[in-house]
Amino acid sequence: GDRIGSYPRLFLYQCVYDLGQRLDDVLLEGSMFAATPRRTASGEPGNLVIGRTLSFDLGREFEADRLVTFYHPDGRYPFASVDWPGLMGVVTGINARGIFVALNPARTDDPMEEGAPLPLVLRTVLEEAATLEQAVEIIQAAELRSSGIVLVADGMHRKAVVLEVAPRDAENRRVVRGEDESVVWATDHMVDEAFAGDMHNDWVRRYTSSGYRFERLEELLTGGEPVDPGRAVAVLRDRRGVGDEQLGLGNRNALENLSTTQSVVIDATAMVMWVAEGPSALGRYQAIDLGRSLRRDE
């Protein structure tokens, strides 16, 4: 309300990702996946479909608006970002070449370094990367301030990977997983053995909803049903638990727990994005033609 001015509010929204990793409470949670359906009857490969939700709990007075922002930087690739007011970096976005990035919070035993916040690194990815390989190289080479889990996808070449990255020891703790897999997914904890000894990462897996949501995503995405945009929305709206267990409405273990800040589905091959209007992921998803919105002549 009137207890905080516009500038402090925008500053808070800009810094919420890094701040959330330094607090005892879990303020940010995310679920994300990318899937390439089986080939069509004509032998053509299916389109790369991405689903993503992100929520942060700062109370109703600090609830952020859902924004879709289009950027056309000079000499760089245009891109779209799903964000909130004041966010200069990117937590969910796709550029005109079909390169998609999404960031989930993570906690490791690494101290915060004097590097760049991951949302700003991901903005650089969208401005400069034309392929998945270039996007991964930018992230792995960056001087990072904190840890994170990044979904990187290439709609043109129909492939996606998950990066689990920490600020220190770039050679051994910036891991790419999911290469050559048709489906990849992530929540808020690292699963690679490089992070097996991290107490903070283990705490997130065991004592937050991250481990449970990871299992539920695996169950829904590897059951054999093709993942098209409609199926992706159904996964993001899922309110049941592992084994189709009935969970109470708003249970934080559910993928749809009534507290979603942003929910997005993207066909990164056809370049169409659907963004939930709210409340949470239950309302209508509005379609956006990315090919048209990211053209240079607009």
mmCIF file of C-alpha atoms in Angstrom:
data_model
loop_
_atom_site.group_PDB
_atom_site.id
_atom_site.type_symbol
_atom_site.label_atom_id
_atom_site.label_comp_id
_atom_site.label_asym_id
_atom_site.label_seq_id
_atom_site.Cartn_x
_atom_site.Cartn_y
_atom_site.Cartn_z
ATOM 1 C CA GLY A 1 0.000 0.000 0.000
ATOM 2 C CA ASP A 2 1.245 3.498 0.901
ATOM 3 C CA ARG A 3 3.981 2.154 3.221
ATOM 4 C CA ILE A 4 6.486 1.753 0.400
ATOM 5 C CA GLY A 5 7.224 4.124 -2.463
ATOM 6 C CA SER A 6 7.479 3.305 -6.158
ATOM 7 C CA TYR A 7 11.279 3.275 -6.312
ATOM 8 C CA PRO A 8 11.805 0.953 -3.296
ATOM 9 C CA ARG A 9 9.105 -1.343 -4.682
ATOM 10 C CA LEU A 10 10.776 -1.515 -8.112
ATOM 11 C CA PHE A 11 14.153 -2.087 -6.451
ATOM 12 C CA LEU A 12 12.678 -4.964 -4.446
ATOM 13 C CA TYR A 13 11.185 -6.557 -7.560
ATOM 14 C CA GLN A 14 14.545 -6.222 -9.321
ATOM 15 C CA CYS A 15 16.466 -7.929 -6.493
ATOM 16 C CA VAL A 16 13.918 -10.504 -5.336
ATOM 17 C CA TYR A 17 15.681 -13.438 -7.018
ATOM 18 C CA ASP A 18 18.993 -12.951 -5.202
ATOM 19 C CA LEU A 19 17.334 -11.873 -1.953
ATOM 20 C CA GLY A 20 15.184 -14.990 -1.893
ATOM 21 C CA GLN A 21 18.258 -17.212 -1.903
ATOM 22 C CA ARG A 22 19.701 -15.543 1.196
ATOM 23 C CA LEU A 23 16.670 -15.933 3.473
ATOM 24 C CA ASP A 24 15.632 -18.875 5.634
ATOM 25 C CA ASP A 25 12.122 -18.840 4.194
ATOM 26 C CA VAL A 26 11.516 -20.173 0.678
ATOM 27 C CA LEU A 27 10.094 -17.244 -1.271
ATOM 28 C CA LEU A 28 10.548 -18.441 -4.839
ATOM 29 C CA GLU A 29 9.524 -21.756 -6.381
ATOM 30 C CA GLY A 30 9.423 -22.891 -9.987
ATOM 31 C CA SER A 31 8.577 -25.852 -12.193
ATOM 32 C CA MET A 32 9.607 -26.138 -15.844
ATOM 33 C CA PHE A 33 9.877 -28.683 -18.635
ATOM 34 C CA ALA A 34 10.478 -29.012 -22.372
ATOM 35 C CA ALA A 35 9.312 -31.862 -24.608
ATOM 36 C CA THR A 36 9.519 -32.828 -28.269
ATOM 37 C CA PRO A 37 6.551 -35.019 -29.264
ATOM 38 C CA ARG A 38 6.979 -38.041 -31.500
ATOM 39 C CA ARG A 39 7.199 -37.616 -35.259
ATOM 40 C CA THR A 40 3.972 -36.991 -37.118
ATOM 41 C CA ALA A 41 2.382 -39.441 -39.562
ATOM 42 C CA SER A 42 4.248 -37.705 -42.396
ATOM 43 C CA GLY A 43 7.587 -38.276 -40.660
ATOM 44 C CA GLU A 44 8.079 -34.660 -39.582
ATOM 45 C CA PRO A 45 9.478 -34.108 -36.070
ATOM 46 C CA GLY A 46 7.097 -32.644 -33.542
ATOM 47 C CA ASN A 47 7.393 -29.095 -32.262
ATOM 48 C CA LEU A 48 9.315 -28.278 -29.087
ATOM 49 C CA VAL A 49 6.788 -27.421 -26.367
ATOM 50 C CA ILE A 50 7.771 -25.734 -23.097
ATOM 51 C CA GLY A 51 5.840 -25.301 -19.860
ATOM 52 C CA ARG A 52 6.858 -23.095 -16.968
ATOM 53 C CA THR A 53 5.441 -21.760 -13.704
ATOM 54 C CA LEU A 54 7.077 -19.462 -11.156
ATOM 55 C CA SER A 55 5.783 -18.143 -7.874
ATOM 56 C CA PHE A 56 7.182 -15.919 -5.162
ATOM 57 C CA ASP A 57 5.492 -15.302 -1.864
ATOM 58 C CA LEU A 58 5.988 -11.794 -0.523
ATOM 59 C CA GLY A 59 2.419 -11.313 0.675
ATOM 60 C CA ARG A 60 -0.510 -9.707 -1.078
ATOM 61 C CA GLU A 61 0.815 -6.161 -0.701
ATOM 62 C CA PHE A 62 3.854 -7.067 -2.794
ATOM 63 C CA GLU A 63 2.132 -9.252 -5.373
ATOM 64 C CA ALA A 64 3.733 -8.430 -8.722
ATOM 65 C CA ASP A 65 1.823 -7.754 -11.912
ATOM 66 C CA ARG A 66 2.205 -10.211 -14.777
ATOM 67 C CA LEU A 67 3.925 -8.481 -17.667
ATOM 68 C CA VAL A 68 4.935 -9.587 -21.144
ATOM 69 C CA THR A 69 7.616 -7.215 -22.385
ATOM 70 C CA PHE A 70 9.114 -7.064 -25.887
ATOM 71 C CA TYR A 71 12.650 -5.779 -26.416
ATOM 72 C CA HIS A 72 14.259 -4.758 -29.712
ATOM 73 C CA PRO A 73 17.889 -3.918 -28.783
ATOM 74 C CA ASP A 74 20.023 -2.331 -31.499
ATOM 75 C CA GLY A 75 22.320 -4.830 -33.170
ATOM 76 C CA ARG A 76 21.044 -7.754 -31.103
ATOM 77 C CA TYR A 77 18.221 -10.271 -31.253
ATOM 78 C CA PRO A 78 14.740 -9.095 -30.268
ATOM 79 C CA PHE A 79 13.253 -11.059 -27.385
ATOM 80 C CA ALA A 80 10.143 -11.409 -25.240
ATOM 81 C CA SER A 81 10.279 -11.605 -21.450
ATOM 82 C CA VAL A 82 7.569 -12.688 -19.012
ATOM 83 C CA ASP A 83 8.387 -10.703 -15.916
ATOM 84 C CA TRP A 84 7.241 -8.223 -13.287
ATOM 85 C CA PRO A 85 7.764 -4.447 -12.917
ATOM 86 C CA GLY A 86 11.352 -3.366 -12.390
ATOM 87 C CA LEU A 87 13.003 -6.576 -13.587
ATOM 88 C CA MET A 88 15.877 -5.651 -15.891
ATOM 89 C CA GLY A 89 17.024 -9.245 -16.303
ATOM 90 C CA VAL A 90 15.121 -12.300 -17.552
ATOM 91 C CA VAL A 91 13.597 -15.209 -15.634
ATOM 92 C CA THR A 92 11.420 -16.456 -18.523
ATOM 93 C CA GLY A 93 12.015 -15.423 -22.116
ATOM 94 C CA ILE A 94 12.500 -16.334 -25.777
ATOM 95 C CA ASN A 95 14.271 -14.541 -28.590
ATOM 96 C CA ALA A 96 13.519 -14.190 -32.305
ATOM 97 C CA ARG A 97 15.713 -17.211 -33.100
ATOM 98 C CA GLY A 98 13.615 -19.472 -30.879
ATOM 99 C CA ILE A 99 16.142 -19.634 -28.034
ATOM 100 C CA PHE A 100 14.265 -19.985 -24.744
ATOM 101 C CA VAL A 101 15.560 -19.593 -21.190
ATOM 102 C CA ALA A 102 13.883 -19.965 -17.807
ATOM 103 C CA LEU A 103 15.429 -19.645 -14.353
ATOM 104 C CA ASN A 104 14.496 -21.518 -11.189
ATOM 105 C CA PRO A 105 15.998 -20.589 -7.818
ATOM 106 C CA ALA A 106 18.487 -22.984 -6.228
ATOM 107 C CA ARG A 107 20.585 -23.067 -3.085
ATOM 108 C CA THR A 108 24.060 -24.535 -2.797
ATOM 109 C CA ASP A 109 26.819 -24.252 -0.229
ATOM 110 C CA ASP A 110 28.635 -21.693 -2.378
ATOM 111 C CA PRO A 111 28.894 -18.196 -0.894
ATOM 112 C CA MET A 112 27.563 -15.298 -2.935
ATOM 113 C CA GLU A 113 30.288 -14.101 -5.300
ATOM 114 C CA GLU A 114 31.078 -10.735 -6.906
ATOM 115 C CA GLY A 115 29.561 -11.742 -10.212
ATOM 116 C CA ALA A 116 26.518 -11.050 -12.356
ATOM 117 C CA PRO A 117 23.004 -11.999 -11.219
ATOM 118 C CA LEU A 118 21.703 -14.883 -13.327
ATOM 119 C CA PRO A 119 18.696 -12.899 -14.647
ATOM 120 C CA LEU A 120 21.124 -10.452 -16.274
ATOM 121 C CA VAL A 121 23.184 -13.315 -17.729
ATOM 122 C CA LEU A 122 20.012 -14.781 -19.249
ATOM 123 C CA ARG A 123 19.196 -11.428 -20.816
ATOM 124 C CA THR A 124 22.613 -11.545 -22.501
ATOM 125 C CA VAL A 125 21.787 -15.054 -23.749
ATOM 126 C CA LEU A 126 18.601 -13.863 -25.433
ATOM 127 C CA GLU A 127 20.322 -10.849 -26.971
ATOM 128 C CA GLU A 128 23.303 -12.780 -28.357
ATOM 129 C CA ALA A 129 22.604 -16.522 -28.759
ATOM 130 C CA ALA A 130 21.340 -18.036 -32.016
ATOM 131 C CA THR A 131 21.774 -21.687 -30.990
ATOM 132 C CA LEU A 132 21.442 -23.790 -27.874
ATOM 133 C CA GLU A 133 25.194 -24.349 -27.852
ATOM 134 C CA GLN A 134 25.894 -20.610 -27.837
ATOM 135 C CA ALA A 135 23.402 -20.103 -24.999
ATOM 136 C CA VAL A 136 25.025 -22.819 -22.882
ATOM 137 C CA GLU A 137 28.491 -21.395 -23.556
ATOM 138 C CA ILE A 138 27.465 -17.917 -22.379
ATOM 139 C CA ILE A 139 26.060 -19.275 -19.109
ATOM 140 C CA GLN A 140 28.997 -21.567 -18.405
ATOM 141 C CA ALA A 141 31.541 -18.813 -19.072
ATOM 142 C CA ALA A 142 29.809 -16.116 -16.995
ATOM 143 C CA GLU A 143 31.091 -14.814 -13.676
ATOM 144 C CA LEU A 144 28.033 -15.640 -11.551
ATOM 145 C CA ARG A 145 26.822 -14.111 -8.314
ATOM 146 C CA SER A 146 24.741 -17.074 -7.125
ATOM 147 C CA SER A 147 23.484 -20.541 -8.046
ATOM 148 C CA GLY A 148 20.536 -21.408 -10.235
ATOM 149 C CA ILE A 149 18.827 -23.949 -12.479
ATOM 150 C CA VAL A 150 18.315 -22.882 -16.092
ATOM 151 C CA LEU A 151 16.183 -24.513 -18.767
ATOM 152 C CA VAL A 152 17.619 -23.712 -22.208
ATOM 153 C CA ALA A 153 15.753 -24.685 -25.367
ATOM 154 C CA ASP A 154 16.192 -24.248 -29.109
ATOM 155 C CA GLY A 155 12.868 -24.300 -30.921
ATOM 156 C CA MET A 156 14.374 -24.308 -34.397
ATOM 157 C CA HIS A 157 16.452 -27.433 -33.747
ATOM 158 C CA ARG A 158 13.921 -28.960 -31.338
ATOM 159 C CA LYS A 159 16.209 -29.669 -28.392
ATOM 160 C CA ALA A 160 16.510 -28.607 -24.769
ATOM 161 C CA VAL A 161 18.792 -29.092 -21.762
ATOM 162 C CA VAL A 162 18.871 -28.172 -18.085
ATOM 163 C CA LEU A 163 21.906 -26.398 -16.636
ATOM 164 C CA GLU A 164 22.673 -26.670 -12.925
ATOM 165 C CA VAL A 165 25.182 -23.950 -12.129
ATOM 166 C CA ALA A 166 27.028 -22.649 -9.078
ATOM 167 C CA PRO A 167 29.163 -19.498 -8.894
ATOM 168 C CA ARG A 168 32.402 -21.316 -8.053
ATOM 169 C CA ASP A 169 34.327 -24.065 -9.838
ATOM 170 C CA ALA A 170 32.871 -23.535 -13.299
ATOM 171 C CA GLU A 171 34.488 -26.696 -14.684
ATOM 172 C CA ASN A 172 32.824 -29.140 -12.293
ATOM 173 C CA ARG A 173 29.746 -27.330 -10.936
ATOM 174 C CA ARG A 174 28.154 -26.024 -14.118
ATOM 175 C CA VAL A 175 26.504 -29.187 -15.319
ATOM 176 C CA VAL A 176 24.424 -29.803 -18.445
ATOM 177 C CA ARG A 177 21.879 -32.598 -18.186
ATOM 178 C CA GLY A 178 19.212 -33.953 -20.509
ATOM 179 C CA GLU A 179 21.256 -33.947 -23.716
ATOM 180 C CA ASP A 180 19.720 -36.290 -26.316
ATOM 181 C CA GLU A 181 16.596 -36.648 -24.155
ATOM 182 C CA SER A 182 13.156 -35.962 -25.627
ATOM 183 C CA VAL A 183 11.849 -34.586 -22.307
ATOM 184 C CA VAL A 184 13.672 -32.564 -19.638
ATOM 185 C CA TRP A 185 12.285 -31.018 -16.460
ATOM 186 C CA ALA A 186 13.406 -29.277 -13.269
ATOM 187 C CA THR A 187 12.129 -27.812 -10.023
ATOM 188 C CA ASP A 188 14.269 -26.069 -7.372
ATOM 189 C CA HIS A 189 17.007 -28.549 -6.476
ATOM 190 C CA MET A 190 20.033 -29.872 -8.331
ATOM 191 C CA VAL A 191 19.970 -33.569 -9.245
ATOM 192 C CA ASP A 192 23.474 -34.021 -10.662
ATOM 193 C CA GLU A 193 25.977 -35.868 -8.480
ATOM 194 C CA ALA A 194 28.223 -32.784 -8.473
ATOM 195 C CA PHE A 195 25.816 -31.302 -5.890
ATOM 196 C CA ALA A 196 25.193 -34.464 -3.869
ATOM 197 C CA GLY A 197 27.191 -33.144 -0.917
ATOM 198 C CA ASP A 198 25.582 -29.706 -0.755
ATOM 199 C CA MET A 199 23.597 -29.411 2.472
ATOM 200 C CA HIS A 200 21.554 -26.433 1.257
ATOM 201 C CA ASN A 201 20.584 -28.267 -1.933
ATOM 202 C CA ASP A 202 19.638 -31.376 0.038
ATOM 203 C CA TRP A 203 17.522 -29.273 2.395
ATOM 204 C CA VAL A 204 15.565 -27.832 -0.540
ATOM 205 C CA ARG A 205 14.981 -31.305 -1.986
ATOM 206 C CA ARG A 206 13.857 -32.859 1.289
ATOM 207 C CA TYR A 207 12.079 -30.089 3.204
ATOM 208 C CA THR A 208 10.392 -28.025 0.507
ATOM 209 C CA SER A 209 7.974 -29.103 -2.210
ATOM 210 C CA SER A 210 10.764 -29.307 -4.800
ATOM 211 C CA GLY A 211 11.477 -33.037 -4.510
ATOM 212 C CA TYR A 212 7.795 -33.960 -4.606
ATOM 213 C CA ARG A 213 7.041 -31.728 -7.606
ATOM 214 C CA PHE A 214 10.054 -33.173 -9.440
ATOM 215 C CA GLU A 215 8.637 -36.694 -8.997
ATOM 216 C CA ARG A 216 5.195 -35.589 -10.141
ATOM 217 C CA LEU A 217 6.622 -33.951 -13.271
ATOM 218 C CA GLU A 218 8.504 -37.146 -14.082
ATOM 219 C CA GLU A 219 5.307 -39.132 -13.678
ATOM 220 C CA LEU A 220 3.263 -36.836 -15.920
ATOM 221 C CA LEU A 221 5.877 -36.271 -18.618
ATOM 222 C CA THR A 222 7.188 -39.810 -19.089
ATOM 223 C CA GLY A 223 3.882 -41.653 -19.124
ATOM 224 C CA GLY A 224 3.798 -41.912 -22.923
ATOM 225 C CA GLU A 225 1.228 -39.197 -23.647
ATOM 226 C CA PRO A 226 2.507 -36.660 -26.249
ATOM 227 C CA VAL A 227 3.145 -33.174 -24.870
ATOM 228 C CA ASP A 228 1.400 -30.630 -27.061
ATOM 229 C CA PRO A 229 0.403 -27.130 -25.810
ATOM 230 C CA GLY A 230 -2.881 -28.415 -24.426
ATOM 231 C CA ARG A 231 -1.157 -31.198 -22.528
ATOM 232 C CA ALA A 232 1.437 -28.706 -21.216
ATOM 233 C CA VAL A 233 -1.335 -26.545 -19.759
ATOM 234 C CA ALA A 234 -2.890 -29.609 -18.134
ATOM 235 C CA VAL A 235 0.448 -30.467 -16.492
ATOM 236 C CA LEU A 236 0.879 -26.931 -15.153
ATOM 237 C CA ARG A 237 -2.674 -27.018 -13.772
ATOM 238 C CA ASP A 238 -2.253 -30.440 -12.145
ATOM 239 C CA ARG A 239 -3.483 -30.452 -8.536
ATOM 240 C CA ARG A 240 -2.858 -34.115 -7.703
ATOM 241 C CA GLY A 241 0.133 -35.728 -6.097
ATOM 242 C CA VAL A 242 2.458 -38.583 -6.981
ATOM 243 C CA GLY A 243 0.437 -41.632 -7.974
ATOM 244 C CA ASP A 244 -2.592 -39.355 -8.589
ATOM 245 C CA GLU A 245 -2.966 -38.925 -4.848
ATOM 246 C CA GLN A 246 -5.643 -36.448 -3.827
ATOM 247 C CA LEU A 247 -4.065 -33.315 -2.330
ATOM 248 C CA GLY A 248 -5.881 -30.533 -0.554
ATOM 249 C CA LEU A 249 -6.705 -27.458 -2.630
ATOM 250 C CA GLY A 250 -3.716 -25.110 -2.486
ATOM 251 C CA ASN A 251 -1.312 -27.789 -1.241
ATOM 252 C CA ARG A 252 2.231 -26.548 -1.921
ATOM 253 C CA ASN A 253 3.274 -29.998 -3.152
ATOM 254 C CA ALA A 254 0.945 -29.681 -6.129
ATOM 255 C CA LEU A 255 2.133 -28.191 -9.413
ATOM 256 C CA GLU A 256 -0.901 -25.886 -9.278
ATOM 257 C CA ASN A 257 -1.086 -24.641 -5.687
ATOM 258 C CA LEU A 258 -3.083 -21.434 -6.266
ATOM 259 C CA SER A 259 -0.044 -19.192 -5.690
ATOM 260 C CA THR A 260 1.467 -18.996 -9.178
ATOM 261 C CA THR A 261 2.940 -15.645 -10.199
ATOM 262 C CA GLN A 262 3.499 -16.584 -13.845
ATOM 263 C CA SER A 263 2.474 -19.574 -15.932
ATOM 264 C CA VAL A 264 3.656 -19.854 -19.525
ATOM 265 C CA VAL A 265 3.404 -22.377 -22.358
ATOM 266 C CA ILE A 266 5.459 -21.911 -25.529
ATOM 267 C CA ASP A 267 5.576 -23.740 -28.836
ATOM 268 C CA ALA A 268 9.160 -22.692 -29.528
ATOM 269 C CA THR A 269 9.102 -24.145 -33.053
ATOM 270 C CA ALA A 270 5.901 -22.413 -34.196
ATOM 271 C CA MET A 271 6.833 -19.346 -32.097
ATOM 272 C CA VAL A 272 3.539 -19.041 -30.234
ATOM 273 C CA MET A 273 3.361 -18.244 -26.515
ATOM 274 C CA TRP A 274 0.423 -18.614 -24.134
ATOM 275 C CA VAL A 275 0.525 -16.652 -20.858
ATOM 276 C CA ALA A 276 -1.930 -17.279 -18.019
ATOM 277 C CA GLU A 277 -3.993 -14.236 -17.105
ATOM 278 C CA GLY A 278 -4.703 -15.529 -13.588
ATOM 279 C CA PRO A 279 -5.761 -16.257 -10.993
ATOM 280 C CA SER A 280 -2.732 -18.533 -10.626
ATOM 281 C CA ALA A 281 -2.748 -20.968 -13.571
ATOM 282 C CA LEU A 282 -6.520 -21.490 -13.508
ATOM 283 C CA GLY A 283 -7.648 -18.659 -15.766
ATOM 284 C CA ARG A 284 -7.449 -18.192 -19.498
ATOM 285 C CA TYR A 285 -4.112 -18.415 -21.302
ATOM 286 C CA GLN A 286 -3.697 -15.552 -23.752
ATOM 287 C CA ALA A 287 -1.984 -16.418 -27.046
ATOM 288 C CA ILE A 288 0.816 -14.244 -28.423
ATOM 289 C CA ASP A 289 2.238 -14.566 -31.946
ATOM 290 C CA LEU A 290 5.968 -14.260 -31.257
ATOM 291 C CA GLY A 291 6.898 -14.230 -34.926
ATOM 292 C CA ARG A 292 4.870 -11.081 -35.407
ATOM 293 C CA SER A 293 5.747 -9.426 -32.099
ATOM 294 C CA LEU A 294 9.500 -9.870 -32.495
ATOM 295 C CA ARG A 295 9.778 -8.638 -36.082
ATOM 296 C CA ARG A 296 12.183 -5.780 -36.620
ATOM 297 C CA ASP A 297 9.744 -3.744 -38.728
ATOM 298 C CA GLU A 298 7.377 -3.043 -35.812
#
